[in-house]
XYZ file of C-alpha atoms in Angstrom:
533
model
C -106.636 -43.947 -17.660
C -105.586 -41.579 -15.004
C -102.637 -39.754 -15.850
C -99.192 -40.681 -13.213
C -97.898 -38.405 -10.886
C -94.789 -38.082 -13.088
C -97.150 -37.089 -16.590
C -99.006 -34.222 -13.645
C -95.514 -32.927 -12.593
C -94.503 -32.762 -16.039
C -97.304 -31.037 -17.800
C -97.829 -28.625 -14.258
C -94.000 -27.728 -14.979
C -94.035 -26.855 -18.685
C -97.282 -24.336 -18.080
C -95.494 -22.709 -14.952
C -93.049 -22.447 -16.829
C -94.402 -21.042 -19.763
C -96.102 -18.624 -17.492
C -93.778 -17.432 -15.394
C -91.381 -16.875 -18.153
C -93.940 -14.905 -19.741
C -94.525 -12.550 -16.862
C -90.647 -12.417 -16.597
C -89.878 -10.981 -19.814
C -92.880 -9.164 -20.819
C -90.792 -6.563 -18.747
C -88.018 -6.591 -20.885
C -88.094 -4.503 -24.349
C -91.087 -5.377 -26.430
C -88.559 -7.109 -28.475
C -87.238 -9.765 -26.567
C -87.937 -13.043 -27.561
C -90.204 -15.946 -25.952
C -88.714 -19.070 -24.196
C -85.667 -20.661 -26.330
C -84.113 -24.047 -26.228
C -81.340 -24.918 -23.598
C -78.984 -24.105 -25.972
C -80.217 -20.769 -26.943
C -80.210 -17.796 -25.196
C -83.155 -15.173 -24.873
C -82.499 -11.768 -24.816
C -83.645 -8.849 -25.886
C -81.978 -6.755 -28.919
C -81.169 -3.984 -27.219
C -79.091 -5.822 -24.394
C -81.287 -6.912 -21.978
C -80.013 -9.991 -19.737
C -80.309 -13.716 -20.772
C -81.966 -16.767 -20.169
C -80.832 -19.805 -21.052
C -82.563 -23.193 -19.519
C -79.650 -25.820 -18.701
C -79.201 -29.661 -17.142
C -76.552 -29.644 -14.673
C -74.904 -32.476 -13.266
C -74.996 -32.915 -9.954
C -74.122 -34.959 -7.034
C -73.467 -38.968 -7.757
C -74.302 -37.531 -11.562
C -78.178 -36.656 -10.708
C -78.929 -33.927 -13.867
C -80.465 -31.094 -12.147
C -82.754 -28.562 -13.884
C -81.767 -25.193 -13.943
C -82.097 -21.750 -15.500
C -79.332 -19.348 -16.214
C -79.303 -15.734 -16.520
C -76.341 -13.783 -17.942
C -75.991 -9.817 -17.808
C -76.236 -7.617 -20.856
C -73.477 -7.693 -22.607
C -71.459 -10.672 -21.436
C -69.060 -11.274 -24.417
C -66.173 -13.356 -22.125
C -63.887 -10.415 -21.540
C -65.181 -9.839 -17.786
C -66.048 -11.954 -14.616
C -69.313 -11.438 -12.888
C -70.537 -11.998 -9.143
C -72.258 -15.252 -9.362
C -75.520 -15.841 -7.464
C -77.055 -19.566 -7.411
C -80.825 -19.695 -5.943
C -81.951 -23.894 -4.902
C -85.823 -23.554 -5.098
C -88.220 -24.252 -2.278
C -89.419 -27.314 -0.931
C -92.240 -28.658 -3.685
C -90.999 -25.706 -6.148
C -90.579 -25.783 -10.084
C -87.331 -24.385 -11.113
C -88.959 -21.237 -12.328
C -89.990 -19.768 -8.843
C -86.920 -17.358 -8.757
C -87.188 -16.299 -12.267
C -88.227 -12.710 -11.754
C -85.767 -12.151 -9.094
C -83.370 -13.507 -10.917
C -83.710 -11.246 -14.012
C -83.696 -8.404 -11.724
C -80.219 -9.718 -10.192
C -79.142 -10.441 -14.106
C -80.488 -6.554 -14.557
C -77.873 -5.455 -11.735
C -74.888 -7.038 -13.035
C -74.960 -10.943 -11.678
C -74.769 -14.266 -13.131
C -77.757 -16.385 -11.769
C -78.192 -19.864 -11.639
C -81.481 -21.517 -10.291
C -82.202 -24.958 -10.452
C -84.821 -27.416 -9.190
C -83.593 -29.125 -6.196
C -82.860 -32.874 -6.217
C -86.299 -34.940 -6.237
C -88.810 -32.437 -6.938
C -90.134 -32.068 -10.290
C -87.978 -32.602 -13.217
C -85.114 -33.210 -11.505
C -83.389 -36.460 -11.055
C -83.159 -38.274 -7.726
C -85.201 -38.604 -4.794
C -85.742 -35.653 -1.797
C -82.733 -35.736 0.638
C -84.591 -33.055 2.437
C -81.274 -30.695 2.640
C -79.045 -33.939 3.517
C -75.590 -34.518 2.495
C -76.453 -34.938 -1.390
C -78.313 -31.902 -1.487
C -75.571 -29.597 0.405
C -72.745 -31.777 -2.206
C -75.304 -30.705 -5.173
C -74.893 -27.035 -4.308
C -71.189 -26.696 -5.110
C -71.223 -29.082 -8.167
C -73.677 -26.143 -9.353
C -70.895 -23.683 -8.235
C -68.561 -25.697 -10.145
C -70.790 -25.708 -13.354
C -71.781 -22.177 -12.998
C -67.501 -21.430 -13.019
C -67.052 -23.234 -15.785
C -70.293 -22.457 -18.138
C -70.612 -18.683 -17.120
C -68.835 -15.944 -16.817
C -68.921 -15.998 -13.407
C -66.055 -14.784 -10.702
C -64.935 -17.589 -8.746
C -64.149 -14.775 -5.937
C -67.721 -13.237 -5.275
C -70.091 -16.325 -5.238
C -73.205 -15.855 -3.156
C -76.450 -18.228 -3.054
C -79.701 -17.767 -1.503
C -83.285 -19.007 -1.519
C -86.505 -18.961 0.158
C -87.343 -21.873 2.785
C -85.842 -25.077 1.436
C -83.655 -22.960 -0.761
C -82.652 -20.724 2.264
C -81.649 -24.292 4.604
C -79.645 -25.252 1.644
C -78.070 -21.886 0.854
C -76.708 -22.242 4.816
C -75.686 -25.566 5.240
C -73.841 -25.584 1.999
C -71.975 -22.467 3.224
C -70.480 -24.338 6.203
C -68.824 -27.152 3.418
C -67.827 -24.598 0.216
C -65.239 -21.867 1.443
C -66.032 -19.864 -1.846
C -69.570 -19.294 -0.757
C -69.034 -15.220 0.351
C -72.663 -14.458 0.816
C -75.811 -15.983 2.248
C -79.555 -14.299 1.905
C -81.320 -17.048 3.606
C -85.272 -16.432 3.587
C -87.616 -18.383 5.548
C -85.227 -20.873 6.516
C -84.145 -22.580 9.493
C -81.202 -23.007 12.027
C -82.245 -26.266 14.287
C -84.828 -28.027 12.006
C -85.855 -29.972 14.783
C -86.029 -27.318 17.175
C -88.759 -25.814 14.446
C -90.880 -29.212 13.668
C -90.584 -30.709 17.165
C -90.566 -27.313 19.356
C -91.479 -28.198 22.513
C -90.837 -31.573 22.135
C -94.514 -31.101 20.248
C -94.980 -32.398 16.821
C -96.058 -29.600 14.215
C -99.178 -31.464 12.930
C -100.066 -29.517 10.367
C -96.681 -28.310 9.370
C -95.434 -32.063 8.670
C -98.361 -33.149 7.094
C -98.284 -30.314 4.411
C -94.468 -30.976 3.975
C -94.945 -34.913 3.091
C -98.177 -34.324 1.101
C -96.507 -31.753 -1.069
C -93.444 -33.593 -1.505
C -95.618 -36.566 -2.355
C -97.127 -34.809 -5.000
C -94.194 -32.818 -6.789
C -91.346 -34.992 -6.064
C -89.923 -37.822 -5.297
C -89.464 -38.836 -1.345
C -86.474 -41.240 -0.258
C -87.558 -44.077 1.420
C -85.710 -42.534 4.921
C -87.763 -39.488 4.237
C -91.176 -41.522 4.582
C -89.531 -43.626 7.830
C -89.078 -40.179 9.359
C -92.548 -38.694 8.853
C -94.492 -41.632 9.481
C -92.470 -42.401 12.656
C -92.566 -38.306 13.636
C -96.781 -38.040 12.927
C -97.384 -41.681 14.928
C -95.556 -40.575 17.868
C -92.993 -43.638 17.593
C -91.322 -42.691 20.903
C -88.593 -45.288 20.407
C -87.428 -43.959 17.386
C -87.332 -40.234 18.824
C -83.631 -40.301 18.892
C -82.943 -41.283 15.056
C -85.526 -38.551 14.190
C -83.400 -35.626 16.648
C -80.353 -37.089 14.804
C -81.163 -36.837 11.413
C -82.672 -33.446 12.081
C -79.401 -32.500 13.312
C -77.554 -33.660 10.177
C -79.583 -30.928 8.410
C -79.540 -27.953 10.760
C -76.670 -24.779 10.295
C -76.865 -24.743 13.705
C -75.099 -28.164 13.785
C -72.184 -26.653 11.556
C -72.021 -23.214 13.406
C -68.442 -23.377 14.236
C -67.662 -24.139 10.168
C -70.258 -21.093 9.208
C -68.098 -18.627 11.355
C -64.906 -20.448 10.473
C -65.926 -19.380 6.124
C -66.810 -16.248 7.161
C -69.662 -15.697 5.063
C -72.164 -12.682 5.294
C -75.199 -13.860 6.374
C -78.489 -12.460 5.926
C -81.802 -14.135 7.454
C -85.329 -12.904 7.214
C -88.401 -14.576 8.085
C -92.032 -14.203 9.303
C -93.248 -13.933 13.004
C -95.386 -16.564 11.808
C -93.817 -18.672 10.498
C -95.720 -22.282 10.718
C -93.014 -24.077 9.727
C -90.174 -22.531 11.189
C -90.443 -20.374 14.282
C -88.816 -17.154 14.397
C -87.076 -18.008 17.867
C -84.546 -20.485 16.424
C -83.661 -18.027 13.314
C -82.800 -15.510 16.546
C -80.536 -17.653 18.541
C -78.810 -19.097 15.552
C -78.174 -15.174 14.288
C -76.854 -14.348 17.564
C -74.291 -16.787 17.233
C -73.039 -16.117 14.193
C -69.170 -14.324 14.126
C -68.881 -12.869 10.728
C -71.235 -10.043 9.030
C -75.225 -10.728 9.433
C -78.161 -9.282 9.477
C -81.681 -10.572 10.718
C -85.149 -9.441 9.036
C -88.380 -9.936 11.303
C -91.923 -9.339 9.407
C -95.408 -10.251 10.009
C -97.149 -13.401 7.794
C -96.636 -17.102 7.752
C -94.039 -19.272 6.091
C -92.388 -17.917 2.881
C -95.193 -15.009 2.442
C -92.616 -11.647 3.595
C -90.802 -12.163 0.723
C -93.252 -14.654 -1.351
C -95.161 -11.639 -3.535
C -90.996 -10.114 -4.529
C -91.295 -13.619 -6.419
C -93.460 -12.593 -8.581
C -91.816 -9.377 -9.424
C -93.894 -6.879 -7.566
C -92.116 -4.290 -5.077
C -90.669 -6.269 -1.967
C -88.810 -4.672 0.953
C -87.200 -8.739 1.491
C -86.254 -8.926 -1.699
C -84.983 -5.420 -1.781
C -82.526 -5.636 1.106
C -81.842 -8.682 0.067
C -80.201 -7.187 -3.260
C -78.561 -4.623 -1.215
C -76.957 -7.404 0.583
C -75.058 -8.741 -2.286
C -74.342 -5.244 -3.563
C -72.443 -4.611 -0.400
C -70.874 -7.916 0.064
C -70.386 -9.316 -3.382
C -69.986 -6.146 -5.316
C -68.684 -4.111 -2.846
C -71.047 -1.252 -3.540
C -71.018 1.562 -0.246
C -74.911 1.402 -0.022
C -74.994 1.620 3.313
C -76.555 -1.842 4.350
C -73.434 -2.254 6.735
C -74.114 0.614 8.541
C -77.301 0.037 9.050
C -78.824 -1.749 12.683
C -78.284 -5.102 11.576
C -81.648 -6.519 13.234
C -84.964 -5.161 11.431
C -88.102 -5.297 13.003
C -91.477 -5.098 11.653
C -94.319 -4.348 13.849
C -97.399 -6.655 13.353
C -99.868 -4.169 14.805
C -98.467 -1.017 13.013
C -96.670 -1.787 10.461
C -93.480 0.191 11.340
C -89.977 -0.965 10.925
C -87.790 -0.918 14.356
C -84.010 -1.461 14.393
C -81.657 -2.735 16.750
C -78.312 -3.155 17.321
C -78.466 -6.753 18.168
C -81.584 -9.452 19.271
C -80.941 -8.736 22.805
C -81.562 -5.439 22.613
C -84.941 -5.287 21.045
C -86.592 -5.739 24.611
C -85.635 -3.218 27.099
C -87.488 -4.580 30.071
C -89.515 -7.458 31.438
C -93.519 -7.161 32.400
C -94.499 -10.313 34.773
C -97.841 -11.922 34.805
C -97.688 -13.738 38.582
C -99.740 -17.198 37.371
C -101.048 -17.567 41.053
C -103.032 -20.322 42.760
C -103.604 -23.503 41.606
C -105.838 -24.671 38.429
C -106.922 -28.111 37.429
C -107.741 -28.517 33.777
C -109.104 -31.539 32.181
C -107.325 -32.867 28.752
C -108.418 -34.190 25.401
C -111.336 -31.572 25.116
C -110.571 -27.916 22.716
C -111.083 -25.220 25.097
C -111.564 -22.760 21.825
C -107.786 -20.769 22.332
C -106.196 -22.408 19.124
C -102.694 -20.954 16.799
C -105.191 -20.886 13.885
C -104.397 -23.032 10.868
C -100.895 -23.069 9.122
C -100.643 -20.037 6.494
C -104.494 -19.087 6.569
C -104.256 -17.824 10.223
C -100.764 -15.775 10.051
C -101.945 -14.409 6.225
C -104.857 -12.984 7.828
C -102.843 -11.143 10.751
C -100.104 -9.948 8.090
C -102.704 -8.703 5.394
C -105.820 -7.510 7.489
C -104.096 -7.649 11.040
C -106.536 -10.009 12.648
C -105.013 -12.610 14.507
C -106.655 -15.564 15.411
C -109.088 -14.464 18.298
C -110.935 -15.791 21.780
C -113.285 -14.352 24.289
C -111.676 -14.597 27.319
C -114.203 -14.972 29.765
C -116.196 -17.306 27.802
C -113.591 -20.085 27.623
C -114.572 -22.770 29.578
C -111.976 -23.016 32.993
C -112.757 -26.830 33.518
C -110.644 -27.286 29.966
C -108.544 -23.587 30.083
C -106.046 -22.016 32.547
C -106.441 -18.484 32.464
C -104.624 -15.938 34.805
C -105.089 -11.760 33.494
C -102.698 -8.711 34.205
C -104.023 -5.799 35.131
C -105.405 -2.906 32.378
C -102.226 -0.983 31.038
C -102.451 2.201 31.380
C -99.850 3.084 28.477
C -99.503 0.903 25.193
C -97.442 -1.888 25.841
C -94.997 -2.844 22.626
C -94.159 -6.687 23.294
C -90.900 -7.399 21.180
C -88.967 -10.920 21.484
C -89.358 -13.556 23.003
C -91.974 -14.332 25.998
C -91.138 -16.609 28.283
C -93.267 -19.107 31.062
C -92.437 -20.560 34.232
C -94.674 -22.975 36.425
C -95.022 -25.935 38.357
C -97.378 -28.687 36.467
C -98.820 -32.121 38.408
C -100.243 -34.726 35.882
C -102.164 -37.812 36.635
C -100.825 -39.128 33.620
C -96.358 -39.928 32.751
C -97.092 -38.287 29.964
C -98.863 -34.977 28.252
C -99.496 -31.936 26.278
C -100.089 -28.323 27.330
C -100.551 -25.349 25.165
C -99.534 -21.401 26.384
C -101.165 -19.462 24.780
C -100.697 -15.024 25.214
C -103.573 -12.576 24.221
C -104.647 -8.504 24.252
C -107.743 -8.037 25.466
C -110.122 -5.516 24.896
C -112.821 -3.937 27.110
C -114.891 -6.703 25.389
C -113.117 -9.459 26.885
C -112.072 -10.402 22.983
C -108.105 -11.595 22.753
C -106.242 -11.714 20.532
C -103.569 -13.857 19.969
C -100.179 -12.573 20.866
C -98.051 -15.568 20.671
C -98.363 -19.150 21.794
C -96.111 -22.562 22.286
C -96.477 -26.173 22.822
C -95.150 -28.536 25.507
C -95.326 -32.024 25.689
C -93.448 -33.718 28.406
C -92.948 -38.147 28.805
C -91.323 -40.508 31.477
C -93.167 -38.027 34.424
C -93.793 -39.724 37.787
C -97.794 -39.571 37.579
C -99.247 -36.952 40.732
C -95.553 -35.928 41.192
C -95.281 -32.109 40.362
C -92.508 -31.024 37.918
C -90.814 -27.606 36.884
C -91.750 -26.120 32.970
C -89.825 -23.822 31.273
C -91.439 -22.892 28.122
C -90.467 -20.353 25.558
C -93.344 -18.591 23.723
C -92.788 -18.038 19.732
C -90.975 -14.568 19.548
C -92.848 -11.446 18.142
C -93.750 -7.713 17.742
C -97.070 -6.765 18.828
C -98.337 -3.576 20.598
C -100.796 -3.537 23.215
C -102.936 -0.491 23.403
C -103.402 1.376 26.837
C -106.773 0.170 28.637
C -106.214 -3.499 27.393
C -104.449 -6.596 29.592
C -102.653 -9.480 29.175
C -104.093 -13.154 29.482
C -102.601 -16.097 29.733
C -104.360 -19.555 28.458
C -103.249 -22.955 29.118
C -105.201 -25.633 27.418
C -104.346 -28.755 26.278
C -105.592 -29.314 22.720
C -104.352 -27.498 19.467
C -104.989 -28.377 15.730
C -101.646 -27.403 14.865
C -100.161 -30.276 17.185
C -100.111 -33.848 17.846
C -101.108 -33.888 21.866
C -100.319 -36.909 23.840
C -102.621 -36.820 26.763
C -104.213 -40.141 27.996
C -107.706 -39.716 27.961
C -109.223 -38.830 31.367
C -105.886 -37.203 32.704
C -105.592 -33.861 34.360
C -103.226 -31.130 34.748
C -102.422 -28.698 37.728
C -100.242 -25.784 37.747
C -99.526 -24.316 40.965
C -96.987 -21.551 42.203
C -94.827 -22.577 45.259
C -94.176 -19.616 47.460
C -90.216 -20.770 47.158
C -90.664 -21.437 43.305
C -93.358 -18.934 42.030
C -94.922 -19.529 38.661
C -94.970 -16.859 36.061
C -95.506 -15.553 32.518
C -92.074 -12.659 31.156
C -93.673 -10.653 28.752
C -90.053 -8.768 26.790
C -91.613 -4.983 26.611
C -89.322 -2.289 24.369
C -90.248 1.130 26.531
C-alpha cells in the first residue's frame, strides 16, 4: 500500500526535525540534552537557551505547531523582547531553528511555528489571507501569556511566506514594533502576474509544493488553475484576491503602526521581483531599510538558516538590537538601502532607492522589426532558482550569442562599445511602439553585456503580454525591466532582445501572428539603462 500524503508529511517532519535539532544544539555545551517533550524544556546545564516544542491555538481554534526558545536564565523575574518567525511557504516548523537559538543566545524570546496548512499544522493554506494574518497575533497573544515575553518590544520576521505574513500582520497588530521581512513581497500580484505575464514556473512550483506538504483551500486551487489556464474572465477575482494579500494594499495602516521595517531580497528573485520590494520601501513613513543581493528566491539569506555566517541574517539581528532592544549599534546611521553588486561582489549604499542611479544611458531602438511568434529565439530568464544560483555562486548568468540569434524570431538593437565600465543599478526601463496582427500577445525584453565575442549575458529581462488590441493598429509599451546591479566592463555594449517565447512564462500569442516595433519620429522608441557614475 502506498503510504498517504499525510503518513509522507509526517514521517518527512519528525526526521527534519530530528535533524535540524541536532545540528542546532550540537553547538551548545556538550552537555545539553537531545529533543524533549512539549512540556520539557532543553537546555544545557550551564545556561544555555531553551527549547521547548508547543501547540498553539490559533485562528477559529486551528492548533498550530510551534517551537519556543527562552534565554538563559529566564526564572519569571524579567520581560524579554519577543520575536515570532511564521515559516516559509511548504516549510516544517524547524526551518528557523538555528536562527532562532542564536536570537535566544542574544537575549530574545522566539516563537516559530508552522504556518496554517502546511505540515503538521491544522487547517488548510490561506496563502497569507485573513486567517493567516489573524493567526499571527493569536501567537503574539500565546507567546504573552506562556513566555516571558515584553508585550512592549514584539518583533516578527520570516523568510518568503514568513516575510508576507510578518508585513501584512503588522498593518492589523499595533504591538508589532519590528519587521525583518526576507524574500517577501509588497504587490503579490504585481510579482506573479508582472507584466500582466503569468510566472509559469513560479506558480507551478508554488501549487506543487503546497500540494505536497500541505493542505490547499479549495479557493487556493480555483486561483491557480484559473491563473496557469489563462481564464481571462476570471482575471479580475484573481487581481482581487491578490490584493487582499499584498502590504502594499495596507500601506497607509503600515505607516499609521509605525513599525521598523526591514526588507531584503535577491535580484533574482523568481518569485518575487526586486522592483515591487523597491517601490513598496519607498513608500514606507516610519524607519526601514532595504537589502539588495545577488541569487534567486530565499537563497541571500537561505544558508544563515542553517547556522553558517550570513550577512542577511546578520543585519537582520542588528535590526532588532536597535529597534527592539534599543542597542546604539549603529544600524540607524547607516545608508538605509544596501546594495550588492552581482558582478563584484561589493556592497554599495545609498541614501534612498532613487539615488542608487545617478544618470540615464539610452539605447535609441530605431527602425522597424517584424518578428514572428510562437517559435524560442534562444534569449531565455533561465529556469527558476537553477539560473539565478548559478549567477550568485559562480557569476554566470544565463547567456546568448548575439549575432547568432535568429532576427526572423528576435528583435535586437546594440549600443555602441563603452569605453569606461558601465555599473547598471535599478531599474531599466523600455519604451516603443508595437503593431500586432493578433488582439492579443506576448513579448519578452530582454538586456545583455556583450563581449568582443558577441556572447551576452543576461542583464535583466521582463515580460509583457497585452489583450483587447485592435489587430494591425500600433499601440504604445511601457515596460519596466526587473531592477539590478550589474557592471559592464569597458570595450563591451549593450543589446537589447525582444522575442516572444520564454519558459518562465505563459505567452499568449495566436499562432501565425507577428509583431512590429517601430520608433515614430514624434514618439521615439527606446531602452533607459539607470547607470551610477
Amino acid at each position: 500500500m502506498r503510504p498517504s500524503r499525510t503518513t509522507l508529511r509526517a514521517a518527512v517532519s519528525t526526521v527534519s526535525a530530528a535533524a535540524l535539532a541536532t545540528t542546532v544544539l550540537a553547538g551548545a555545551p556538550a552537555t545539553a540534552e537531545a529533543a524533549a517533550p512539549e512540556s520539557a524544556p532543553t537546555a544545557a546545564a550551564s545556561g544555555a537557551s531553551s527549547v521547548r516544542f508547543v501547540d498553539i491555538e490559533g485562528d477559529g481554534g486551528t492548533t498550530l505547531k510551534a517551537n519556543v526558545f527562552t534565554p538563559a536564565g529566564a526564572d519569571g523575574t524579567r520581560r524579554y523582547p519577543v520575536i515570532v518567525l511564521p515559516t516559509s511557504w511548504s516549510m516544517p516548523q524547524i526551518e528557523y531553528m538555528a536562527q532562532a537559538k542564536k536570537l535566544a543566545d542574544a537575549g530574545y524570546v522566539v516563537v516559530g511555528y508552522n504556518s496554517r496548512g502546511f505540515w503538521q499544522s491544522g487547517g488548510q493554506i490561506d496563502t497569507a489571507g485573513p486567517k493567516d494574518v489573524a493567526d499571527a497575533s493569536k501567537v503574539i497573544d500565546w507567546a504573552l501569556a506562556h513566555t516571558p515575553a515584553d508585550p512592549q518590544k514584539v518583533g516578527m520576521g520570516g523568510v518568503s511566506y514568513g516575510a508576507g505574513i510578518s508585513l501584512l500582520a503588522s498593518a492589523f497588530d499595533k504591538r508589532i514594533k519590528v519587521v525583518a521581512a526576507l524574500s517577501g513581497w509588497g504587490d503579490l500580484i504585481g510579482s506573479i502576474y508582472s507584466g500582466r505575464t503569468q510566472h509559469r514556473q513560479a506558480a507551478a512550483m508554488l501549487g506543487g509544493t503546497g500540494e505536497l506538504t500541505g493542505r490547499p483551500s479549495p479557493e487556493l486551487r480555483t486561483i491557480l488553475k484559473d491563473f496557469l489556464s489563462s481564464n481571462l474572465s476570471k482575471e479580475q477575482d484573481m487581481i482581487a484576491w491578490g490584493r487582499k494579500r499584498s502590504p502594499a494594499t495596507y500601506l497607509n495602516k503600515i505607516n499609521a503602526n509605525g513599525a521598523a521595517i526591514m526588507l531584503g531580497n535577491a535580484w533574482g528573485d523568481s518569485l518575487f521581483p526586486p522592483n515591487e520590494y523597491a517601490d513598496f520601501y519607498e513608500k514606507l513613513k516610519g524607519p526601514k531599510r532595504l537589502e539588495f543581493r545577488p541569487g534567486d528566491h530565499a537563497t541571500a539569506e537561505g544558508l544563515g538558516l542553517f547556522g553558517l555566517p550570513n550577512d542577511t541574517w546578520t543585519n537582520t539581528q542588528r535590526w532588532f538590537d536597535h529597534y527592539l532592544k534599543g542597542a546604539d549599534n549603529g544600524i540607524d546611521r547607516e545608508s538605509p538601502v544596501l546594495l550588492k553588486s552581482r558582478s563584484t561582489g561589493a556592497y554599495e549604499g545609498y541614501k534612498s532607492w532613487q539615488d542608487v542611479a545617478s544618470t540615464q544611458r539610452k539605447i535609441e531602438l530605431g527602425g522597424s522589426k517584424q518578428i514572428h511568434t510562437n517559435w524560442d529565439s534562444g534569449a531565455d530568464g533561465g529556469l527558476i532558482f537553477l539560473s539565478s544560483m548559478l549567477d550568485q555562486f559562480l557569476r554566470l548568468p544565463p547567456m546568448a550569442s548575439i549575432p547568432l540569434l535568429p532576427r526572423p524570431l528576435a528583435a535586437v538593437w546594440q549600443s555602441e562599445r563603452y569605453g569606461t565600465g558601465q555599473r547598471v543599478r535599478g531599474t531599466t526601463r523600455l519604451h516603443t511602439t508595437m503593431t500586432s496582427t493578433a488582439e492579443s500577445g506576448t513579448a519578452i525584453a530582454y538586456l545583455y553585456d556583450v563581449g568582443p565575442l558577441g556572447i551576452g549575458k543576461l542583464v535583466t529581462h521582463a515580460p509583457y503580454t497585452f489583450h483587447g488590441k485592435t489587430p494591425n493598429q500600433p499601440f504604445g509599451v511601457d515596460l519596466e525591466l526587473f531592477s539590478t546591479a550589474y557592471d559592464v566592463p569597458a570595450g563591451h555594449r549593450l543589446a537589447v532582445v525582444v522575442d516572444t517565447v520564454d519558459p518562465l512564462y505563459i505567452e499568449h500569442n495566436p499562432s501565425g501572428a507577428r509583431l512590429t516595433f517601430s520608433s515614430p519620429a514624434n514618439d521615439p522608441s527606446y531602452v533607459s539603462v539607470p547607470v551610477r557614475e
